[in-house]
Amino acid sequence: MRRLFSSPKKASEGWHGPKEKSYKFGGLRRTKTSKIVEDIQHTLTASYWDNLPVELQISIFVECGIHDFLPLKLVCRGFNEVLTVHELAIAQKYLRRRRHGTLPSTTNNERTYTMNPEDDVVLLSDLFPPAKSAKGGYLYTFRYLHTLRRRQDLCARLSYYLANRVMDNFCGSHQSLVKSKFPSKSERDLMFERGTSQLQFKLIPLTYCVAYFLETYASARKEHLNHLLREYEAGRLPVPIPLRVRRDMYIQLQTNILRSPPFNDTATLIATHHCMYLLIMSLLHTLPIPHGHSERVDPRWIGGLLTVSGFGRIVEYFSAEIGDGAQTRTQRKDFMTNFERDMDLNAREEMHPCVYVSPPSGQPHHSSVQEVWLDPAGRELSSRNVIPHDSERFTIWDEIPILIGCGMCRDADGWMAF
C-alpha cells in the first residue's frame, strides 16, 4: 500500500539499501556492522541567540508587545535570564522608544501635549509615572508597563462609550437633518461609525486626565482617613467630625488636586471639566425616567461610583448598560455584585464612629453628583476668571459641528452634546 505524503528517496538524501540500513541517533549513525561514524552535519552546542551581544538582545525585546514579555520568559532559559536581569533596561528603552526619547516626568506648564495618537503614551506616562524605589530612582518594570496599557485600554473604551452616546443623542434629536443629508440607512450607519471614531479620538486624552483625577482623589481620601485615625489614637480628635465638615474636607481635597499639575494649566482644567461634565451627564441619562414621586431614583449612587468604585468600574457600568457583550443580563448582574461589594468595603472603612458622625439615615455617606468635581471645578474656574469660556468643538462627517461643554460655556454654532 502506498503511504500518504511519501516521496521518492534519493541517494543524496542519505538513502541506504537493505544491506546498509542504518539507524540515526542525533549526530551519530550506527550501521549493521556496529561501526559508528560521525554524521556530516555537526550539532551546534549553542544557539545563535546566545552569541548575540546583550545590547542587541535588549533591542530585540523592545520591539515586542507588552503582553509578549511573560510568554517569552517561558520559551527558554536564555530568554528568561535576559528578561529578568535586564527588566529595568528593557522597560526604560521601551518607554523611550514610544515617548520620542524621553522618560516620564512630573507634568508642568513647560511641557505641551498634542492630540496625535503617538503622543498618548507621553501624557499617560507623565500622569502615572513609575513608583519610586527605596534605593533611589524609579521602578521601571513590566508590571508598570502593564498598568499603563490597562489604563490606556480603559480610557479608550470609556471614550468609545461616551462618543457612542453623543452620536446616539445627536441622531435621535436631529432625525430630519440626518435623513436629509444621508438618505440611505447604509450612509447613516457609516456616518454614525465615523462620527463615533472621530469623537473617541478626541476624547481619549481628556479621559486620561479624568482617570488621573479620580485615582488621585480616591488616594487622597484614604490618606486623609488614615491621618484622622492617627489623630484619634493620639488623643487629638476629641469629638467625631460632623457631616458638614466632612463635606468641606472632601471639597478641599479636590481643590488641592485642581491647583496642582496638570490642572494648574487652565486650558487643561477647562477641557477636563467638559469631559467630566459629559461623563456625569451620560451617567445621569442612564437613569430611568420617573413616573411619579414614589419612583424617583436617587442619583447619589453615581457619587459613590465616581469616588469609591474607581475608573474601571465606571467602564464596566457603561459596558453593561449599553450591552457591549453577548450576555447583557449577566454583565449587569456582575456589575451590581461588584458595585455592592465596593460599597460594603467602603462602609466598613469610613463608618468609623470615633472619627465621623453617623449620617441621620444610618447609611454610608456618598457625595452628591455636584460634590464630585462639578462644584470644586466651578469655584476654581471662577477664581481664575475664565467664566464664560469656549466649549470643545468637534466636527464629524460633512463638517457637522458637535460641541462638548458645560453650562458656563459661551454660545457657539453647533449642537451641544448635553
Short mmCIF file of C-alpha atoms in Angstrom, two decimals:
data_model
loop_
_atom_site.label_atom_id
_atom_site.label_comp_id
_atom_site.label_asym_id
_atom_site.label_seq_id
_atom_site.Cartn_x
_atom_site.Cartn_y
_atom_site.Cartn_z
CA MET A 1 0.00 0.00 0.00
CA ARG A 2 1.29 3.44 -0.88
CA ARG A 3 1.90 5.66 2.13
CA LEU A 4 0.42 9.17 2.08
CA PHE A 5 2.78 12.15 1.84
CA SER A 6 5.69 9.84 0.90
CA SER A 7 8.34 10.95 -1.57
CA PRO A 8 10.98 9.01 -3.53
CA LYS A 9 14.24 8.74 -1.64
CA LYS A 10 17.47 9.73 -3.29
CA ALA A 11 20.98 8.65 -2.56
CA SER A 12 21.97 12.25 -1.95
CA GLU A 13 19.43 12.41 0.90
CA GLY A 14 21.10 9.58 2.82
CA TRP A 15 19.10 6.62 1.46
CA HIS A 16 20.58 3.19 2.05
CA GLY A 17 19.75 -0.18 0.61
CA PRO A 18 18.54 -3.12 2.70
CA LYS A 19 22.09 -4.26 3.44
CA GLU A 20 23.16 -0.79 4.52
CA LYS A 21 20.14 0.05 6.66
CA SER A 22 21.11 2.46 9.41
CA TYR A 23 19.53 3.98 12.49
CA LYS A 24 20.21 7.63 13.22
CA PHE A 25 20.70 8.99 16.74
CA GLY A 26 21.35 12.74 16.73
CA GLY A 27 24.75 13.37 15.16
CA LEU A 28 25.84 9.70 15.04
CA ARG A 29 24.89 6.86 12.70
CA ARG A 30 25.10 3.16 13.62
CA THR A 31 25.27 0.61 10.78
CA LYS A 32 24.67 -3.12 10.95
CA THR A 33 28.43 -3.66 11.16
CA SER A 34 28.30 -1.83 14.54
CA LYS A 35 30.67 0.77 13.16
CA ILE A 36 29.98 4.28 14.50
CA VAL A 37 30.67 7.14 12.16
CA GLU A 38 30.09 10.85 12.61
CA ASP A 39 27.37 12.47 10.56
CA ILE A 40 28.47 15.17 8.18
CA GLN A 41 26.39 17.94 9.91
CA HIS A 42 27.56 18.61 13.47
CA THR A 43 25.02 19.58 16.15
CA LEU A 44 25.58 23.11 17.49
CA THR A 45 26.28 23.32 21.20
CA ALA A 46 24.81 26.86 21.49
CA SER A 47 22.12 28.79 19.65
CA TYR A 48 22.73 31.92 17.64
CA TRP A 49 20.79 33.85 20.31
CA ASP A 50 23.44 33.10 22.94
CA ASN A 51 26.12 34.58 20.73
CA LEU A 52 24.35 37.95 20.34
CA PRO A 53 25.50 40.93 22.45
CA VAL A 54 23.23 41.79 25.37
CA GLU A 55 22.53 45.24 23.93
CA LEU A 56 21.19 43.68 20.73
CA GLN A 57 19.07 41.19 22.70
CA ILE A 58 17.52 44.07 24.64
CA SER A 59 16.81 45.95 21.39
CA ILE A 60 15.03 42.89 20.00
CA PHE A 61 12.80 42.55 23.07
CA VAL A 62 11.93 46.25 22.92
CA GLU A 63 10.23 45.58 19.57
CA CYS A 64 7.83 43.12 21.24
CA GLY A 65 4.45 43.97 22.70
CA ILE A 66 3.78 44.39 26.41
CA HIS A 67 1.77 41.18 26.59
CA ASP A 68 4.62 39.21 24.99
CA PHE A 69 7.14 39.59 27.81
CA LEU A 70 5.66 37.00 30.18
CA PRO A 71 5.15 34.30 27.50
CA LEU A 72 8.67 34.94 26.20
CA LYS A 73 10.04 34.18 29.67
CA LEU A 74 8.65 30.67 29.30
CA VAL A 75 10.31 30.00 25.95
CA CYS A 76 13.76 29.09 27.22
CA ARG A 77 16.24 29.81 29.98
CA GLY A 78 18.13 32.30 27.83
CA PHE A 79 15.04 34.44 27.26
CA ASN A 80 14.06 34.21 30.92
CA GLU A 81 17.52 35.28 32.08
CA VAL A 82 17.69 38.32 29.79
CA LEU A 83 14.13 39.46 30.59
CA THR A 84 14.68 39.05 34.34
CA VAL A 85 18.16 40.52 34.70
CA HIS A 86 17.64 43.41 32.26
CA GLU A 87 13.98 44.18 33.04
CA LEU A 88 14.79 47.78 34.03
CA ALA A 89 16.75 48.47 30.84
CA ILE A 90 14.11 46.88 28.60
CA ALA A 91 11.24 48.79 30.24
CA GLN A 92 13.12 52.09 30.04
CA LYS A 93 14.07 51.59 26.40
CA TYR A 94 10.51 50.50 25.60
CA LEU A 95 9.17 53.78 27.02
CA ARG A 96 11.89 55.90 25.41
CA ARG A 97 11.01 54.48 22.02
CA ARG A 98 7.34 55.36 22.41
CA ARG A 99 7.98 58.73 24.08
CA HIS A 100 10.34 60.01 21.37
CA GLY A 101 13.46 59.61 23.51
CA THR A 102 12.18 60.83 26.90
CA LEU A 103 11.12 59.20 30.15
CA PRO A 104 8.09 60.04 32.35
CA SER A 105 8.39 63.20 34.42
CA THR A 106 6.14 65.36 36.55
CA THR A 107 3.74 67.33 34.39
CA ASN A 108 4.38 71.05 34.28
CA ASN A 109 3.49 74.10 32.24
CA GLU A 110 6.59 73.82 30.07
CA ARG A 111 5.54 70.51 28.50
CA THR A 112 2.94 70.63 25.75
CA TYR A 113 0.87 67.71 24.52
CA THR A 114 -0.65 67.14 21.11
CA MET A 115 -3.75 65.22 20.07
CA ASN A 116 -1.70 62.86 17.91
CA PRO A 117 -2.17 59.15 18.69
CA GLU A 118 1.57 58.58 19.06
CA ASP A 119 1.68 61.17 21.87
CA ASP A 120 -0.96 59.45 24.00
CA VAL A 121 1.64 57.43 25.88
CA VAL A 122 3.58 60.63 26.68
CA LEU A 123 0.66 62.20 28.52
CA LEU A 124 -0.42 58.93 30.13
CA SER A 125 3.03 58.04 31.49
CA ASP A 126 3.56 61.60 32.75
CA LEU A 127 0.28 61.45 34.66
CA PHE A 128 1.10 57.99 36.04
CA PRO A 129 4.89 57.78 36.49
CA PRO A 130 6.51 54.65 37.95
CA ALA A 131 6.81 54.24 41.69
CA LYS A 132 9.96 55.43 43.40
CA SER A 133 12.45 52.87 44.60
CA ALA A 134 13.61 52.79 48.21
CA LYS A 135 17.19 52.82 46.92
CA GLY A 136 16.56 55.84 44.72
CA GLY A 137 15.36 56.15 41.18
CA TYR A 138 12.17 54.73 39.70
CA LEU A 139 10.87 51.19 39.33
CA TYR A 140 10.60 50.61 35.60
CA THR A 141 9.12 47.12 35.43
CA PHE A 142 6.94 45.07 33.12
CA ARG A 143 4.18 45.41 35.72
CA TYR A 144 4.33 49.19 35.34
CA LEU A 145 4.06 48.87 31.55
CA HIS A 146 1.05 46.59 32.02
CA THR A 147 -0.68 49.16 34.25
CA LEU A 148 -0.12 51.85 31.61
CA ARG A 149 -1.55 49.59 28.92
CA ARG A 150 -4.53 48.72 31.11
CA ARG A 151 -5.29 52.40 31.77
CA GLN A 152 -4.92 53.14 28.07
CA ASP A 153 -7.40 50.40 27.18
CA LEU A 154 -9.90 51.55 29.83
CA CYS A 155 -9.72 55.15 28.64
CA ALA A 156 -10.18 54.06 25.03
CA ARG A 157 -13.25 52.04 25.98
CA LEU A 158 -14.77 54.87 28.03
CA SER A 159 -14.13 57.32 25.19
CA TYR A 160 -15.92 54.98 22.82
CA TYR A 161 -18.95 54.66 25.13
CA LEU A 162 -19.19 58.43 25.59
CA ALA A 163 -18.78 59.08 21.85
CA ASN A 164 -21.38 56.44 21.07
CA ARG A 165 -23.87 58.07 23.43
CA VAL A 166 -23.22 61.54 21.97
CA MET A 167 -23.80 60.29 18.43
CA ASP A 168 -26.90 58.39 19.50
CA ASN A 169 -28.38 61.53 21.09
CA PHE A 170 -27.44 63.61 18.06
CA CYS A 171 -29.07 61.24 15.58
CA GLY A 172 -32.14 60.90 17.78
CA SER A 173 -32.71 64.64 18.21
CA HIS A 174 -31.91 65.58 14.59
CA GLN A 175 -33.60 62.82 12.64
CA SER A 176 -34.82 65.09 9.83
CA LEU A 177 -31.36 66.63 9.34
CA VAL A 178 -29.64 63.26 9.37
CA LYS A 179 -32.10 61.72 6.91
CA SER A 180 -31.84 64.68 4.53
CA LYS A 181 -28.03 64.51 4.43
CA PHE A 182 -27.83 60.71 4.49
CA PRO A 183 -30.88 59.24 2.72
CA SER A 184 -29.94 55.56 2.85
CA LYS A 185 -29.54 53.53 6.03
CA SER A 186 -26.06 52.40 5.00
CA GLU A 187 -24.95 56.04 4.72
CA ARG A 188 -26.41 56.86 8.14
CA ASP A 189 -24.70 53.85 9.70
CA LEU A 190 -21.40 54.85 8.14
CA MET A 191 -21.82 58.42 9.38
CA PHE A 192 -22.57 57.11 12.88
CA GLU A 193 -19.48 54.90 12.92
CA ARG A 194 -17.15 57.59 11.58
CA GLY A 195 -18.55 60.20 13.93
CA THR A 196 -18.09 57.88 16.89
CA SER A 197 -14.49 57.15 15.87
CA GLN A 198 -13.65 60.84 15.45
CA LEU A 199 -15.16 61.78 18.82
CA GLN A 200 -13.42 58.87 20.52
CA PHE A 201 -10.10 60.00 19.07
CA LYS A 202 -10.60 63.50 20.55
CA LEU A 203 -11.85 62.29 23.94
CA ILE A 204 -9.09 59.78 24.74
CA PRO A 205 -6.51 62.35 26.02
CA LEU A 206 -9.22 64.01 28.13
CA THR A 207 -10.20 60.72 29.74
CA TYR A 208 -6.57 60.30 30.82
CA CYS A 209 -6.96 63.45 32.93
CA VAL A 210 -10.32 62.25 34.25
CA ALA A 211 -8.78 58.94 35.30
CA TYR A 212 -5.89 60.77 36.95
CA PHE A 213 -8.25 62.98 38.96
CA LEU A 214 -10.44 60.10 40.15
CA GLU A 215 -7.47 57.94 41.18
CA THR A 216 -5.70 60.83 42.89
CA TYR A 217 -8.86 61.86 44.73
CA ALA A 218 -9.51 58.29 45.93
CA SER A 219 -5.94 58.06 47.24
CA ALA A 220 -6.28 61.45 48.95
CA ARG A 221 -9.47 60.33 50.72
CA LYS A 222 -7.82 57.19 52.05
CA GLU A 223 -4.75 59.09 53.17
CA HIS A 224 -6.96 61.69 54.87
CA LEU A 225 -8.90 58.98 56.73
CA ASN A 226 -5.67 57.36 57.92
CA HIS A 227 -4.49 60.77 59.14
CA LEU A 228 -7.71 61.22 61.15
CA LEU A 229 -7.34 57.76 62.65
CA ARG A 230 -3.80 58.59 63.77
CA GLU A 231 -5.08 61.85 65.26
CA TYR A 232 -7.78 59.97 67.16
CA GLU A 233 -5.33 57.40 68.51
CA ALA A 234 -3.04 60.22 69.65
CA GLY A 235 -5.93 61.89 71.51
CA ARG A 236 -6.03 64.95 69.25
CA LEU A 237 -9.54 64.31 67.91
CA PRO A 238 -11.86 64.93 70.87
CA VAL A 239 -15.20 64.73 69.03
CA PRO A 240 -16.30 62.99 65.81
CA ILE A 241 -16.36 65.13 62.68
CA PRO A 242 -19.88 66.16 61.59
CA LEU A 243 -21.15 65.55 58.09
CA ARG A 244 -21.00 69.21 57.04
CA VAL A 245 -17.31 69.49 57.97
CA ARG A 246 -16.66 66.19 56.25
CA ARG A 247 -18.09 67.56 53.00
CA ASP A 248 -15.91 70.65 53.25
CA MET A 249 -12.86 68.42 53.76
CA TYR A 250 -13.64 66.48 50.59
CA ILE A 251 -14.14 69.72 48.65
CA GLN A 252 -10.76 70.97 49.86
CA LEU A 253 -9.06 67.72 48.84
CA GLN A 254 -10.40 68.15 45.31
CA THR A 255 -9.39 71.82 45.24
CA ASN A 256 -5.82 70.89 46.14
CA ILE A 257 -5.73 68.46 43.21
CA LEU A 258 -7.13 71.06 40.80
CA ARG A 259 -4.40 73.52 41.81
CA SER A 260 -1.60 71.07 41.08
CA PRO A 261 -0.29 69.69 37.76
CA PRO A 262 -1.72 69.08 35.24
CA PHE A 263 -4.78 71.12 36.25
CA ASN A 264 -2.79 74.22 37.13
CA ASP A 265 -2.84 74.75 33.37
CA THR A 266 -6.17 76.49 32.80
CA ALA A 267 -6.71 75.07 29.31
CA THR A 268 -6.26 71.53 30.65
CA LEU A 269 -8.65 72.25 33.52
CA ILE A 270 -11.35 73.54 31.16
CA ALA A 271 -11.03 70.64 28.72
CA THR A 272 -11.09 68.08 31.55
CA HIS A 273 -14.09 69.85 33.08
CA HIS A 274 -16.01 69.44 29.83
CA CYS A 275 -15.11 65.75 29.63
CA MET A 276 -16.08 65.20 33.27
CA TYR A 277 -19.35 67.04 32.69
CA LEU A 278 -20.03 64.78 29.69
CA LEU A 279 -19.30 61.70 31.82
CA ILE A 280 -21.61 62.76 34.65
CA MET A 281 -24.43 63.76 32.30
CA SER A 282 -24.09 60.45 30.47
CA LEU A 283 -24.42 58.62 33.79
CA LEU A 284 -27.49 60.67 34.73
CA HIS A 285 -29.13 59.96 31.37
CA THR A 286 -28.91 56.23 32.03
CA LEU A 287 -31.28 56.57 34.99
CA PRO A 288 -34.88 55.52 34.33
CA ILE A 289 -37.40 58.31 33.82
CA PRO A 290 -39.57 58.56 36.98
CA HIS A 291 -43.34 58.38 36.52
CA GLY A 292 -44.10 59.65 39.98
CA HIS A 293 -42.59 60.82 43.24
CA SER A 294 -42.55 57.28 44.62
CA GLU A 295 -40.47 56.08 41.65
CA ARG A 296 -37.85 58.79 41.93
CA VAL A 297 -34.33 57.44 41.58
CA ASP A 298 -31.66 58.77 43.93
CA PRO A 299 -28.62 59.73 41.80
CA ARG A 300 -26.33 59.71 44.85
CA TRP A 301 -25.07 56.28 43.84
CA ILE A 302 -23.30 57.99 40.95
CA GLY A 303 -21.17 59.85 43.50
CA GLY A 304 -20.26 56.50 45.03
CA LEU A 305 -19.42 55.11 41.61
CA LEU A 306 -17.08 58.03 40.88
CA THR A 307 -15.35 58.19 44.26
CA VAL A 308 -15.41 54.65 45.65
CA SER A 309 -15.57 52.07 42.88
CA GLY A 310 -12.89 53.53 40.65
CA PHE A 311 -12.37 54.22 36.98
CA GLY A 312 -12.52 50.60 35.90
CA ARG A 313 -15.94 50.11 37.46
CA ILE A 314 -17.27 53.13 35.53
CA VAL A 315 -16.20 51.49 32.28
CA GLU A 316 -17.79 48.26 33.44
CA TYR A 317 -21.07 50.09 34.09
CA PHE A 318 -21.24 51.58 30.59
CA SER A 319 -20.37 48.22 29.06
CA ALA A 320 -23.23 46.58 30.96
CA GLU A 321 -25.66 49.45 30.28
CA ILE A 322 -25.01 49.56 26.54
CA GLY A 323 -24.88 45.79 26.25
CA ASP A 324 -21.37 45.52 24.87
CA GLY A 325 -21.27 41.76 25.03
CA ALA A 326 -23.09 38.54 24.28
CA GLN A 327 -24.89 38.32 27.63
CA THR A 328 -26.11 41.75 28.72
CA ARG A 329 -28.12 40.41 31.63
CA THR A 330 -25.10 38.61 33.04
CA GLN A 331 -22.96 41.73 32.63
CA ARG A 332 -25.43 43.85 34.59
CA LYS A 333 -25.71 41.25 37.32
CA ASP A 334 -21.93 41.07 37.65
CA PHE A 335 -21.67 44.85 37.79
CA MET A 336 -24.26 45.10 40.57
CA THR A 337 -22.45 42.41 42.56
CA ASN A 338 -19.10 44.16 42.20
CA PHE A 339 -20.58 47.60 42.92
CA GLU A 340 -22.31 46.41 46.10
CA ARG A 341 -19.05 44.84 47.25
CA ASP A 342 -17.28 48.17 46.69
CA MET A 343 -19.91 50.00 48.73
CA ASP A 344 -19.77 47.48 51.59
CA LEU A 345 -15.99 47.68 51.75
CA ASN A 346 -16.11 51.47 51.77
CA ALA A 347 -18.75 51.45 54.52
CA ARG A 348 -16.55 49.33 56.78
CA GLU A 349 -13.64 51.71 56.22
CA GLU A 350 -15.41 55.07 56.58
CA MET A 351 -18.25 54.35 59.02
CA HIS A 352 -15.91 54.85 61.97
CA PRO A 353 -18.00 56.17 64.90
CA CYS A 354 -14.98 57.72 66.62
CA VAL A 355 -13.93 59.71 63.54
CA TYR A 356 -17.13 60.64 61.68
CA VAL A 357 -20.61 61.38 62.95
CA SER A 358 -23.00 58.81 61.52
CA PRO A 359 -25.43 60.20 58.90
CA PRO A 360 -29.05 60.65 60.05
CA SER A 361 -30.18 57.83 57.77
CA GLY A 362 -27.65 55.46 59.28
CA GLN A 363 -26.44 54.61 55.78
CA PRO A 364 -22.92 55.30 54.47
CA HIS A 365 -22.46 58.82 53.16
CA HIS A 366 -21.86 59.20 49.43
CA SER A 367 -21.03 62.51 47.84
CA SER A 368 -23.69 64.01 45.63
CA VAL A 369 -23.10 64.46 41.92
CA GLN A 370 -22.38 68.17 42.40
CA GLU A 371 -19.85 67.49 45.15
CA VAL A 372 -17.65 65.38 42.84
CA TRP A 373 -15.65 67.70 40.56
CA LEU A 374 -18.51 69.99 39.44
CA ASP A 375 -18.66 72.36 42.44
CA PRO A 376 -14.89 72.42 43.16
CA ALA A 377 -14.06 72.87 39.47
CA GLY A 378 -16.68 75.61 39.11
CA ARG A 379 -15.19 77.54 42.01
CA GLU A 380 -11.67 77.10 40.65
CA LEU A 381 -12.70 78.30 37.19
CA SER A 382 -14.38 81.31 38.77
CA SER A 383 -11.25 82.14 40.77
CA ARG A 384 -9.23 82.12 37.53
CA ASN A 385 -11.75 84.43 35.79
CA VAL A 386 -12.44 82.03 32.92
CA ILE A 387 -16.23 82.10 33.11
CA PRO A 388 -17.59 82.08 30.47
CA HIS A 389 -15.26 80.08 28.27
CA ASP A 390 -15.35 78.29 24.92
CA SER A 391 -16.63 74.76 24.50
CA GLU A 392 -14.80 71.90 22.80
CA ARG A 393 -15.80 71.96 19.14
CA PHE A 394 -15.55 68.73 17.16
CA THR A 395 -16.61 68.15 13.58
CA ILE A 396 -17.84 64.87 12.16
CA TRP A 397 -18.78 63.87 8.66
CA ASP A 398 -19.73 66.68 6.26
CA GLU A 399 -18.43 69.30 8.74
CA ILE A 400 -21.29 68.75 11.21
CA PRO A 401 -20.23 70.61 14.40
CA ILE A 402 -20.71 68.94 17.78
CA LEU A 403 -19.96 70.87 20.96
CA ILE A 404 -18.89 69.32 24.26
CA GLY A 405 -19.06 71.83 27.06
CA CYS A 406 -20.91 72.82 30.22
CA GLY A 407 -23.37 75.40 31.48
CA MET A 408 -20.60 78.00 31.76
CA CYS A 409 -19.68 77.98 28.05
CA ARG A 410 -20.26 80.77 25.57
CA ASP A 411 -22.91 80.35 22.90
CA ALA A 412 -21.48 78.89 19.71
CA ASP A 413 -22.72 77.49 16.42
CA GLY A 414 -23.12 73.75 16.73
CA TRP A 415 -25.01 71.04 18.55
CA MET A 416 -24.31 70.77 22.29
CA ALA A 417 -23.91 67.16 23.35
CA PHE A 418 -25.77 67.64 26.66
#
